[in-house]
Amino acid sequence: MNLRNLILAADDLKTKVVPVKEWNLELIVRELSGGERDEVFRLHGQSADIKAVCRTIELGAVDEEGNRVFEDGDAEKLAGKSDAALTKLYSEIMKLSGCGIDKFEGEATAGKSLEITQSSGKNTDSCISSELEPTLS
C-alpha cells in the first residue's frame, strides 16, 4: 500500500468514554473530522447557541464500533436534554478535536445558553489558532 492510501485508511480520530451521571450511563465521544469541525464552526458563526452544541454531539457521540449514536436531525431533540450533560459531552468532543476547551468550574446551569468565544470574546472559525472557552450566558 502506498503512503497516500495508508494515510487515507488510517483510523486517526481519537475517542474517549465520558460518564454522564444525568443519564446514568457512559457515552463514547470522538474527535470531529476536519469537515465536521468546519460544519460546527459555520453554525457558531451564525449563532453560538444550543444548535451548534447539539449538532456537535450528534456528530461526535459514537458506539463501541465507532458508529454515530445520533442521527441527523436529533439535535433538536437533544436540545431538550440536561444542559449539564450536553455541556460535558460538547466540551469533551471539542477537546478531542483539538479546540482547547477547558472544563467548566462547576456544573452548567439549567436555562443558560452555551456560547463559544475566543479569549478575546469574539467568535472564531478556527480551533487550531486560538483558544476557545465555553461560557454560560
mmCIF file of N, CA and C in Angstrom:
data_model
loop_
_atom_site.group_PDB
_atom_site.id
_atom_site.type_symbol
_atom_site.label_atom_id
_atom_site.label_comp_id
_atom_site.label_asym_id
_atom_site.label_seq_id
_atom_site.Cartn_x
_atom_site.Cartn_y
_atom_site.Cartn_z
ATOM 1 N N MET A 1 0.857 -1.179 0.000
ATOM 2 C CA MET A 1 0.000 0.000 0.000
ATOM 3 C C MET A 1 0.900 1.238 0.000
ATOM 4 N N ASN A 2 0.571 2.213 -0.840
ATOM 5 C CA ASN A 2 1.392 3.417 -0.891
ATOM 6 C C ASN A 2 1.062 4.352 0.274
ATOM 7 N N LEU A 3 1.896 5.356 0.441
ATOM 8 C CA LEU A 3 1.767 6.274 1.570
ATOM 9 C C LEU A 3 0.404 6.973 1.583
ATOM 10 N N ARG A 4 -0.065 7.422 0.436
ATOM 11 C CA ARG A 4 -1.365 8.093 0.337
ATOM 12 C C ARG A 4 -2.472 7.193 0.877
ATOM 13 N N ASN A 5 -2.497 5.955 0.421
ATOM 14 C CA ASN A 5 -3.535 5.020 0.858
ATOM 15 C C ASN A 5 -3.425 4.709 2.345
ATOM 16 N N LEU A 6 -2.201 4.629 2.857
ATOM 17 C CA LEU A 6 -2.015 4.398 4.293
ATOM 18 C C LEU A 6 -2.606 5.546 5.108
ATOM 19 N N ILE A 7 -2.344 6.769 4.657
ATOM 20 C CA ILE A 7 -2.850 7.942 5.375
ATOM 21 C C ILE A 7 -4.374 7.991 5.314
ATOM 22 N N LEU A 8 -4.926 7.798 4.121
ATOM 23 C CA LEU A 8 -6.384 7.882 3.968
ATOM 24 C C LEU A 8 -7.116 6.754 4.682
ATOM 25 N N ALA A 9 -6.457 5.607 4.852
ATOM 26 C CA ALA A 9 -7.079 4.466 5.532
ATOM 27 C C ALA A 9 -6.874 4.490 7.048
ATOM 28 N N ALA A 10 -6.023 5.387 7.535
ATOM 29 C CA ALA A 10 -5.710 5.430 8.967
ATOM 30 C C ALA A 10 -6.943 5.781 9.791
ATOM 31 N N ASP A 11 -7.140 5.053 10.886
ATOM 32 C CA ASP A 11 -8.205 5.345 11.845
ATOM 33 C C ASP A 11 -7.612 6.326 12.845
ATOM 34 N N ASP A 12 -7.737 7.628 12.575
ATOM 35 C CA ASP A 12 -6.997 8.634 13.329
ATOM 36 C C ASP A 12 -7.851 9.536 14.210
ATOM 37 N N LEU A 13 -9.122 9.233 14.373
ATOM 38 C CA LEU A 13 -9.981 10.049 15.225
ATOM 39 C C LEU A 13 -9.997 9.471 16.640
ATOM 40 N N LYS A 14 -9.526 10.270 17.605
ATOM 41 C CA LYS A 14 -9.451 9.830 18.999
ATOM 42 C C LYS A 14 -10.855 9.686 19.595
ATOM 43 N N THR A 15 -10.977 8.785 20.568
ATOM 44 C CA THR A 15 -12.243 8.601 21.282
ATOM 45 C C THR A 15 -11.998 8.660 22.784
ATOM 46 N N LYS A 16 -13.071 8.868 23.530
ATOM 47 C CA LYS A 16 -12.994 8.908 24.990
ATOM 48 C C LYS A 16 -14.349 8.490 25.557
ATOM 49 N N VAL A 17 -14.323 7.743 26.647
ATOM 50 C CA VAL A 17 -15.549 7.376 27.354
ATOM 51 C C VAL A 17 -15.840 8.476 28.377
ATOM 52 N N VAL A 18 -17.056 9.012 28.330
ATOM 53 C CA VAL A 18 -17.445 10.104 29.219
ATOM 54 C C VAL A 18 -18.620 9.646 30.080
ATOM 55 N N PRO A 19 -18.445 9.607 31.420
ATOM 56 C CA PRO A 19 -19.579 9.288 32.284
ATOM 57 C C PRO A 19 -20.570 10.457 32.288
ATOM 58 N N VAL A 20 -21.846 10.156 32.084
ATOM 59 C CA VAL A 20 -22.894 11.178 32.089
ATOM 60 C C VAL A 20 -23.872 10.806 33.202
ATOM 61 N N LYS A 21 -23.623 11.355 34.397
ATOM 62 C CA LYS A 21 -24.432 10.973 35.556
ATOM 63 C C LYS A 21 -25.896 11.364 35.387
ATOM 64 N N GLU A 22 -26.151 12.444 34.640
ATOM 65 C CA GLU A 22 -27.527 12.889 34.432
ATOM 66 C C GLU A 22 -28.353 11.855 33.664
ATOM 67 N N TRP A 23 -27.693 11.020 32.859
ATOM 68 C CA TRP A 23 -28.379 9.995 32.071
ATOM 69 C C TRP A 23 -28.095 8.598 32.603
ATOM 70 N N ASN A 24 -27.303 8.498 33.677
ATOM 71 C CA ASN A 24 -26.958 7.230 34.302
ATOM 72 C C ASN A 24 -26.312 6.253 33.314
ATOM 73 N N LEU A 25 -25.350 6.774 32.527
ATOM 74 C CA LEU A 25 -24.646 5.933 31.564
ATOM 75 C C LEU A 25 -23.307 6.551 31.198
ATOM 76 N N GLU A 26 -22.521 5.779 30.469
ATOM 77 C CA GLU A 26 -21.281 6.283 29.889
ATOM 78 C C GLU A 26 -21.478 6.345 28.385
ATOM 79 N N LEU A 27 -20.955 7.392 27.762
ATOM 80 C CA LEU A 27 -21.091 7.565 26.323
ATOM 81 C C LEU A 27 -19.708 7.775 25.728
ATOM 82 N N ILE A 28 -19.455 7.141 24.606
ATOM 83 C CA ILE A 28 -18.188 7.333 23.907
ATOM 84 C C ILE A 28 -18.342 8.540 22.995
ATOM 85 N N VAL A 29 -17.376 9.445 23.052
ATOM 86 C CA VAL A 29 -17.341 10.572 22.125
ATOM 87 C C VAL A 29 -16.065 10.471 21.309
ATOM 88 N N ARG A 30 -16.096 11.060 20.113
ATOM 89 C CA ARG A 30 -14.917 11.021 19.267
ATOM 90 C C ARG A 30 -14.590 12.408 18.748
ATOM 91 N N GLU A 31 -13.355 12.542 18.368
ATOM 92 C CA GLU A 31 -12.867 13.750 17.726
ATOM 93 C C GLU A 31 -13.655 13.975 16.441
ATOM 94 N N LEU A 32 -13.958 15.225 16.125
ATOM 95 C CA LEU A 32 -14.619 15.538 14.865
ATOM 96 C C LEU A 32 -13.607 15.496 13.731
ATOM 97 N N SER A 33 -14.054 15.082 12.569
ATOM 98 C CA SER A 33 -13.195 15.161 11.386
ATOM 99 C C SER A 33 -13.047 16.636 11.013
ATOM 100 N N GLY A 34 -12.128 16.934 10.138
ATOM 101 C CA GLY A 34 -11.950 18.316 9.691
ATOM 102 C C GLY A 34 -13.224 18.890 9.092
ATOM 103 N N GLY A 35 -13.916 18.107 8.274
ATOM 104 C CA GLY A 35 -15.155 18.566 7.653
ATOM 105 C C GLY A 35 -16.263 18.792 8.662
ATOM 106 N N GLU A 36 -16.371 17.896 9.643
ATOM 107 C CA GLU A 36 -17.386 18.054 10.690
ATOM 108 C C GLU A 36 -17.092 19.283 11.538
ATOM 109 N N ARG A 37 -15.819 19.499 11.845
ATOM 110 C CA ARG A 37 -15.444 20.674 12.632
ATOM 111 C C ARG A 37 -15.809 21.954 11.893
ATOM 112 N N ASP A 38 -15.554 21.988 10.576
ATOM 113 C CA ASP A 38 -15.919 23.166 9.794
ATOM 114 C C ASP A 38 -17.424 23.416 9.836
ATOM 115 N N GLU A 39 -18.215 22.344 9.745
ATOM 116 C CA GLU A 39 -19.673 22.478 9.801
ATOM 117 C C GLU A 39 -20.107 23.078 11.137
ATOM 118 N N VAL A 40 -19.534 22.573 12.219
ATOM 119 C CA VAL A 40 -19.882 23.067 13.550
ATOM 120 C C VAL A 40 -19.503 24.539 13.689
ATOM 121 N N PHE A 41 -18.342 24.921 13.195
ATOM 122 C CA PHE A 41 -17.926 26.312 13.334
ATOM 123 C C PHE A 41 -18.707 27.245 12.424
ATOM 124 N N ARG A 42 -19.214 26.746 11.311
ATOM 125 C CA ARG A 42 -20.130 27.562 10.500
ATOM 126 C C ARG A 42 -21.395 27.846 11.308
ATOM 127 N N LEU A 43 -21.878 26.851 12.036
ATOM 128 C CA LEU A 43 -23.048 27.063 12.898
ATOM 129 C C LEU A 43 -22.743 28.095 13.977
ATOM 130 N N HIS A 44 -21.547 28.026 14.549
ATOM 131 C CA HIS A 44 -21.171 29.001 15.574
ATOM 132 C C HIS A 44 -21.101 30.397 14.990
ATOM 133 N N GLY A 45 -20.677 30.499 13.733
ATOM 134 C CA GLY A 45 -20.611 31.803 13.082
ATOM 135 C C GLY A 45 -21.988 32.413 12.906
ATOM 136 N N GLN A 46 -22.993 31.559 12.696
ATOM 137 C CA GLN A 46 -24.359 32.044 12.532
ATOM 138 C C GLN A 46 -24.945 32.428 13.886
ATOM 139 N N SER A 47 -24.719 31.607 14.866
ATOM 140 C CA SER A 47 -25.158 31.892 16.230
ATOM 141 C C SER A 47 -24.559 30.834 17.139
ATOM 142 N N ALA A 48 -23.864 31.275 18.156
ATOM 143 C CA ALA A 48 -23.218 30.349 19.092
ATOM 144 C C ALA A 48 -24.248 29.909 20.118
ATOM 145 N N ASP A 49 -25.106 28.999 19.707
ATOM 146 C CA ASP A 49 -26.178 28.599 20.602
ATOM 147 C C ASP A 49 -26.287 27.088 20.689
ATOM 148 N N ILE A 50 -27.352 26.637 21.257
ATOM 149 C CA ILE A 50 -27.551 25.221 21.527
ATOM 150 C C ILE A 50 -27.598 24.390 20.251
ATOM 151 N N LYS A 51 -27.968 24.978 19.111
ATOM 152 C CA LYS A 51 -27.983 24.233 17.850
ATOM 153 C C LYS A 51 -26.594 23.701 17.524
ATOM 154 N N ALA A 52 -25.586 24.553 17.665
ATOM 155 C CA ALA A 52 -24.214 24.138 17.369
ATOM 156 C C ALA A 52 -23.729 23.107 18.377
ATOM 157 N N VAL A 53 -24.073 23.286 19.636
ATOM 158 C CA VAL A 53 -23.681 22.341 20.679
ATOM 159 C C VAL A 53 -24.284 20.967 20.395
ATOM 160 N N CYS A 54 -25.577 20.933 20.113
ATOM 161 C CA CYS A 54 -26.254 19.648 19.878
ATOM 162 C C CYS A 54 -25.811 19.000 18.573
ATOM 163 N N ARG A 55 -25.525 19.782 17.544
ATOM 164 C CA ARG A 55 -25.012 19.205 16.294
ATOM 165 C C ARG A 55 -23.639 18.590 16.537
ATOM 166 N N THR A 56 -22.821 19.218 17.370
ATOM 167 C CA THR A 56 -21.515 18.663 17.713
ATOM 168 C C THR A 56 -21.682 17.300 18.371
ATOM 169 N N ILE A 57 -22.602 17.187 19.307
ATOM 170 C CA ILE A 57 -22.859 15.912 19.989
ATOM 171 C C ILE A 57 -23.442 14.900 19.008
ATOM 172 N N GLU A 58 -24.328 15.348 18.150
ATOM 173 C CA GLU A 58 -24.925 14.483 17.130
ATOM 174 C C GLU A 58 -23.832 13.843 16.268
ATOM 175 N N LEU A 59 -22.801 14.606 15.934
ATOM 176 C CA LEU A 59 -21.700 14.113 15.106
ATOM 177 C C LEU A 59 -20.672 13.325 15.902
ATOM 178 N N GLY A 60 -20.442 13.695 17.166
ATOM 179 C CA GLY A 60 -19.320 13.153 17.918
ATOM 180 C C GLY A 60 -19.604 12.013 18.874
ATOM 181 N N ALA A 61 -20.858 11.701 19.156
ATOM 182 C CA ALA A 61 -21.184 10.584 20.056
ATOM 183 C C ALA A 61 -21.235 9.297 19.235
ATOM 184 N N VAL A 62 -20.443 8.291 19.648
ATOM 185 C CA VAL A 62 -20.341 7.042 18.883
ATOM 186 C C VAL A 62 -20.512 5.834 19.795
ATOM 187 N N ASP A 63 -20.835 4.680 19.193
ATOM 188 C CA ASP A 63 -20.919 3.433 19.949
ATOM 189 C C ASP A 63 -19.567 2.718 19.913
ATOM 190 N N GLU A 64 -19.518 1.506 20.461
ATOM 191 C CA GLU A 64 -18.265 0.756 20.560
ATOM 192 C C GLU A 64 -17.639 0.467 19.199
ATOM 193 N N GLU A 65 -18.444 0.412 18.148
ATOM 194 C CA GLU A 65 -17.929 0.140 16.804
ATOM 195 C C GLU A 65 -17.572 1.415 16.050
ATOM 196 N N GLY A 66 -17.769 2.571 16.673
ATOM 197 C CA GLY A 66 -17.460 3.842 16.031
ATOM 198 C C GLY A 66 -18.598 4.414 15.204
ATOM 199 N N ASN A 67 -19.772 3.802 15.265
ATOM 200 C CA ASN A 67 -20.941 4.315 14.545
ATOM 201 C C ASN A 67 -21.598 5.426 15.352
ATOM 202 N N ARG A 68 -22.104 6.440 14.676
ATOM 203 C CA ARG A 68 -22.775 7.535 15.366
ATOM 204 C C ARG A 68 -23.979 7.025 16.152
ATOM 205 N N VAL A 69 -24.137 7.534 17.383
ATOM 206 C CA VAL A 69 -25.271 7.192 18.234
ATOM 207 C C VAL A 69 -26.522 7.929 17.748
ATOM 208 N N PHE A 70 -26.354 9.187 17.374
ATOM 209 C CA PHE A 70 -27.484 10.021 16.980
ATOM 210 C C PHE A 70 -27.539 10.177 15.466
ATOM 211 N N GLU A 71 -28.740 10.363 14.960
ATOM 212 C CA GLU A 71 -28.959 10.560 13.531
ATOM 213 C C GLU A 71 -29.034 12.048 13.228
ATOM 214 N N ASP A 72 -28.805 12.402 11.949
ATOM 215 C CA ASP A 72 -29.032 13.777 11.530
ATOM 216 C C ASP A 72 -30.471 14.131 11.886
ATOM 217 N N GLY A 73 -30.655 15.282 12.491
ATOM 218 C CA GLY A 73 -31.989 15.700 12.901
ATOM 219 C C GLY A 73 -32.277 15.484 14.373
ATOM 220 N N ASP A 74 -31.415 14.735 15.077
ATOM 221 C CA ASP A 74 -31.623 14.504 16.508
ATOM 222 C C ASP A 74 -31.216 15.703 17.366
ATOM 223 N N ALA A 75 -30.508 16.666 16.789
ATOM 224 C CA ALA A 75 -30.027 17.809 17.574
ATOM 225 C C ALA A 75 -31.178 18.543 18.253
ATOM 226 N N GLU A 76 -32.291 18.682 17.563
ATOM 227 C CA GLU A 76 -33.443 19.375 18.151
ATOM 228 C C GLU A 76 -33.954 18.633 19.387
ATOM 229 N N LYS A 77 -33.974 17.308 19.328
ATOM 230 C CA LYS A 77 -34.408 16.508 20.483
ATOM 231 C C LYS A 77 -33.385 16.602 21.613
ATOM 232 N N LEU A 78 -32.096 16.599 21.255
ATOM 233 C CA LEU A 78 -31.046 16.710 22.267
ATOM 234 C C LEU A 78 -31.134 18.033 23.023
ATOM 235 N N ALA A 79 -31.590 19.079 22.362
ATOM 236 C CA ALA A 79 -31.681 20.397 22.996
ATOM 237 C C ALA A 79 -32.579 20.378 24.226
ATOM 238 N N GLY A 80 -33.471 19.408 24.325
ATOM 239 C CA GLY A 80 -34.349 19.294 25.480
ATOM 240 C C GLY A 80 -33.766 18.477 26.615
ATOM 241 N N LYS A 81 -32.544 17.994 26.457
ATOM 242 C CA LYS A 81 -31.901 17.171 27.480
ATOM 243 C C LYS A 81 -31.123 18.048 28.462
ATOM 244 N N SER A 82 -30.592 17.426 29.491
ATOM 245 C CA SER A 82 -29.859 18.118 30.555
ATOM 246 C C SER A 82 -28.746 19.006 30.001
ATOM 247 N N ASP A 83 -28.779 20.279 30.386
ATOM 248 C CA ASP A 83 -27.745 21.223 29.970
ATOM 249 C C ASP A 83 -26.379 20.786 30.480
ATOM 250 N N ALA A 84 -26.333 20.261 31.708
ATOM 251 C CA ALA A 84 -25.054 19.807 32.274
ATOM 252 C C ALA A 84 -24.481 18.660 31.446
ATOM 253 N N ALA A 85 -25.331 17.713 31.049
ATOM 254 C CA ALA A 85 -24.876 16.579 30.242
ATOM 255 C C ALA A 85 -24.403 17.048 28.874
ATOM 256 N N LEU A 86 -25.172 17.932 28.235
ATOM 257 C CA LEU A 86 -24.795 18.434 26.916
ATOM 258 C C LEU A 86 -23.472 19.187 26.971
ATOM 259 N N THR A 87 -23.314 20.008 27.995
ATOM 260 C CA THR A 87 -22.085 20.782 28.146
ATOM 261 C C THR A 87 -20.880 19.870 28.322
ATOM 262 N N LYS A 88 -21.029 18.843 29.146
ATOM 263 C CA LYS A 88 -19.943 17.893 29.392
ATOM 264 C C LYS A 88 -19.534 17.191 28.095
ATOM 265 N N LEU A 89 -20.498 16.667 27.358
ATOM 266 C CA LEU A 89 -20.209 15.950 26.114
ATOM 267 C C LEU A 89 -19.613 16.880 25.067
ATOM 268 N N TYR A 90 -20.191 18.053 24.927
ATOM 269 C CA TYR A 90 -19.689 19.039 23.966
ATOM 270 C C TYR A 90 -18.227 19.386 24.261
ATOM 271 N N SER A 91 -17.939 19.664 25.525
ATOM 272 C CA SER A 91 -16.572 20.034 25.909
ATOM 273 C C SER A 91 -15.584 18.923 25.599
ATOM 274 N N GLU A 92 -15.953 17.682 25.879
ATOM 275 C CA GLU A 92 -15.052 16.554 25.614
ATOM 276 C C GLU A 92 -14.817 16.362 24.116
ATOM 277 N N ILE A 93 -15.867 16.488 23.312
ATOM 278 C CA ILE A 93 -15.715 16.344 21.863
ATOM 279 C C ILE A 93 -14.802 17.441 21.322
ATOM 280 N N MET A 94 -14.995 18.655 21.784
ATOM 281 C CA MET A 94 -14.170 19.761 21.293
ATOM 282 C C MET A 94 -12.718 19.620 21.750
ATOM 283 N N LYS A 95 -12.489 19.133 22.968
ATOM 284 C CA LYS A 95 -11.112 18.881 23.425
ATOM 285 C C LYS A 95 -10.450 17.835 22.545
ATOM 286 N N LEU A 96 -11.158 16.723 22.284
ATOM 287 C CA LEU A 96 -10.609 15.677 21.422
ATOM 288 C C LEU A 96 -10.316 16.212 20.028
ATOM 289 N N SER A 97 -11.070 17.209 19.599
ATOM 290 C CA SER A 97 -10.906 17.789 18.270
ATOM 291 C C SER A 97 -9.824 18.864 18.245
ATOM 292 N N GLY A 98 -9.120 19.043 19.360
ATOM 293 C CA GLY A 98 -8.013 19.990 19.416
ATOM 294 C C GLY A 98 -8.429 21.429 19.600
ATOM 295 N N CYS A 99 -9.590 21.647 20.181
ATOM 296 C CA CYS A 99 -10.103 23.006 20.302
ATOM 297 C C CYS A 99 -9.865 23.645 21.662
ATOM 298 N N GLY A 100 -9.101 23.017 22.530
ATOM 299 C CA GLY A 100 -8.633 23.641 23.758
ATOM 300 C C GLY A 100 -9.698 24.157 24.692
ATOM 301 N N ILE A 101 -10.828 23.487 24.791
ATOM 302 C CA ILE A 101 -11.874 23.929 25.716
ATOM 303 C C ILE A 101 -11.590 23.357 27.090
ATOM 304 N N ASP A 102 -11.484 24.228 28.069
ATOM 305 C CA ASP A 102 -11.237 23.795 29.438
ATOM 306 C C ASP A 102 -12.551 23.457 30.112
ATOM 307 N N LYS A 103 -12.450 22.595 31.116
ATOM 308 C CA LYS A 103 -13.650 22.176 31.849
ATOM 309 C C LYS A 103 -14.223 23.366 32.618
ATOM 310 N N PHE A 104 -15.549 23.428 32.669
ATOM 311 C CA PHE A 104 -16.213 24.469 33.444
ATOM 312 C C PHE A 104 -15.851 24.342 34.910
ATOM 313 N N GLU A 105 -15.862 25.471 35.592
ATOM 314 C CA GLU A 105 -15.783 25.433 37.041
ATOM 315 C C GLU A 105 -17.200 25.157 37.514
ATOM 316 N N GLY A 106 -17.421 23.967 38.058
ATOM 317 C CA GLY A 106 -18.762 23.590 38.490
ATOM 318 C C GLY A 106 -19.604 23.105 37.328
ATOM 319 N N GLU A 107 -20.850 22.868 37.590
ATOM 320 C CA GLU A 107 -21.788 22.346 36.601
ATOM 321 C C GLU A 107 -22.437 23.483 35.825
ATOM 322 N N ALA A 108 -22.894 23.162 34.634
ATOM 323 C CA ALA A 108 -23.669 24.122 33.858
ATOM 324 C C ALA A 108 -25.001 24.346 34.565
ATOM 325 N N THR A 109 -25.576 25.488 34.326
ATOM 326 C CA THR A 109 -26.828 25.828 34.981
ATOM 327 C C THR A 109 -27.982 25.695 33.999
ATOM 328 N N ALA A 110 -29.030 25.031 34.410
ATOM 329 C CA ALA A 110 -30.197 24.851 33.540
ATOM 330 C C ALA A 110 -30.738 26.207 33.113
ATOM 331 N N GLY A 111 -31.159 26.282 31.857
ATOM 332 C CA GLY A 111 -31.748 27.510 31.357
ATOM 333 C C GLY A 111 -30.744 28.506 30.825
ATOM 334 N N LYS A 112 -29.461 28.227 30.946
ATOM 335 C CA LYS A 112 -28.430 29.118 30.430
ATOM 336 C C LYS A 112 -27.987 28.597 29.071
ATOM 337 N N SER A 113 -27.865 29.468 28.098
ATOM 338 C CA SER A 113 -27.415 29.017 26.782
ATOM 339 C C SER A 113 -25.895 28.998 26.748
ATOM 340 N N LEU A 114 -25.359 28.021 26.033
ATOM 341 C CA LEU A 114 -23.921 27.859 25.922
ATOM 342 C C LEU A 114 -23.414 28.687 24.762
ATOM 343 N N GLU A 115 -22.376 29.469 24.975
ATOM 344 C CA GLU A 115 -21.757 30.236 23.909
ATOM 345 C C GLU A 115 -20.288 29.875 23.846
ATOM 346 N N ILE A 116 -19.736 29.887 22.648
ATOM 347 C CA ILE A 116 -18.333 29.597 22.454
ATOM 348 C C ILE A 116 -17.661 30.866 21.973
ATOM 349 N N THR A 117 -16.655 31.290 22.708
ATOM 350 C CA THR A 117 -15.954 32.512 22.339
ATOM 351 C C THR A 117 -14.457 32.307 22.444
ATOM 352 N N GLN A 118 -13.721 33.140 21.729
ATOM 353 C CA GLN A 118 -12.287 33.195 21.920
ATOM 354 C C GLN A 118 -12.040 33.908 23.236
ATOM 355 N N SER A 119 -10.805 33.824 23.715
ATOM 356 C CA SER A 119 -10.449 34.548 24.928
ATOM 357 C C SER A 119 -10.767 36.032 24.780
ATOM 358 N N SER A 120 -10.696 36.553 23.560
ATOM 359 C CA SER A 120 -10.979 37.958 23.312
ATOM 360 C C SER A 120 -12.466 38.267 23.373
ATOM 361 N N GLY A 121 -13.305 37.200 23.403
ATOM 362 C CA GLY A 121 -14.734 37.400 23.440
ATOM 363 C C GLY A 121 -15.388 37.361 22.072
ATOM 364 N N LYS A 122 -14.609 37.084 21.019
ATOM 365 C CA LYS A 122 -15.159 37.036 19.668
ATOM 366 C C LYS A 122 -15.320 35.601 19.222
ATOM 367 N N ASN A 123 -16.336 35.346 18.391
ATOM 368 C CA ASN A 123 -16.484 34.024 17.787
ATOM 369 C C ASN A 123 -15.294 33.763 16.878
ATOM 370 N N THR A 124 -14.973 32.495 16.684
ATOM 371 C CA THR A 124 -13.833 32.136 15.851
ATOM 372 C C THR A 124 -14.224 31.040 14.880
ATOM 373 N N ASP A 125 -13.529 30.972 13.762
ATOM 374 C CA ASP A 125 -13.764 29.907 12.792
ATOM 375 C C ASP A 125 -12.698 28.839 12.872
ATOM 376 N N SER A 126 -11.704 28.990 13.722
ATOM 377 C CA SER A 126 -10.617 28.022 13.788
ATOM 378 C C SER A 126 -10.324 27.663 15.226
ATOM 379 N N CYS A 127 -10.233 26.375 15.503
ATOM 380 C CA CYS A 127 -9.878 25.973 16.857
ATOM 381 C C CYS A 127 -8.398 25.652 16.932
ATOM 382 N N ILE A 128 -7.690 25.766 15.836
ATOM 383 C CA ILE A 128 -6.263 25.475 15.835
ATOM 384 C C ILE A 128 -5.470 26.694 16.278
ATOM 385 N N SER A 129 -5.863 27.871 15.808
ATOM 386 C CA SER A 129 -5.061 29.058 16.056
ATOM 387 C C SER A 129 -5.477 29.845 17.290
ATOM 388 N N SER A 130 -6.566 29.468 17.935
ATOM 389 C CA SER A 130 -6.993 30.238 19.097
ATOM 390 C C SER A 130 -7.641 29.338 20.131
ATOM 391 N N GLU A 131 -7.569 29.745 21.372
ATOM 392 C CA GLU A 131 -8.202 29.012 22.467
ATOM 393 C C GLU A 131 -9.680 29.358 22.517
ATOM 394 N N LEU A 132 -10.506 28.366 22.603
ATOM 395 C CA LEU A 132 -11.938 28.577 22.760
ATOM 396 C C LEU A 132 -12.310 28.316 24.201
ATOM 397 N N GLU A 133 -13.229 29.102 24.699
ATOM 398 C CA GLU A 133 -13.699 28.914 26.059
ATOM 399 C C GLU A 133 -15.218 28.899 26.047
ATOM 400 N N PRO A 134 -15.832 27.845 26.608
ATOM 401 C CA PRO A 134 -17.287 27.863 26.706
ATOM 402 C C PRO A 134 -17.704 28.825 27.805
ATOM 403 N N THR A 135 -18.749 29.578 27.554
ATOM 404 C CA THR A 135 -19.260 30.485 28.574
ATOM 405 C C THR A 135 -20.763 30.335 28.652
ATOM 406 N N LEU A 136 -21.292 30.513 29.822
ATOM 407 C CA LEU A 136 -22.739 30.482 30.007
ATOM 408 C C LEU A 136 -23.239 31.905 30.016
ATOM 409 N N SER A 137 -24.347 32.145 29.321
ATOM 410 C CA SER A 137 -24.917 33.494 29.330
ATOM 411 C C SER A 137 -26.376 33.441 29.695
#
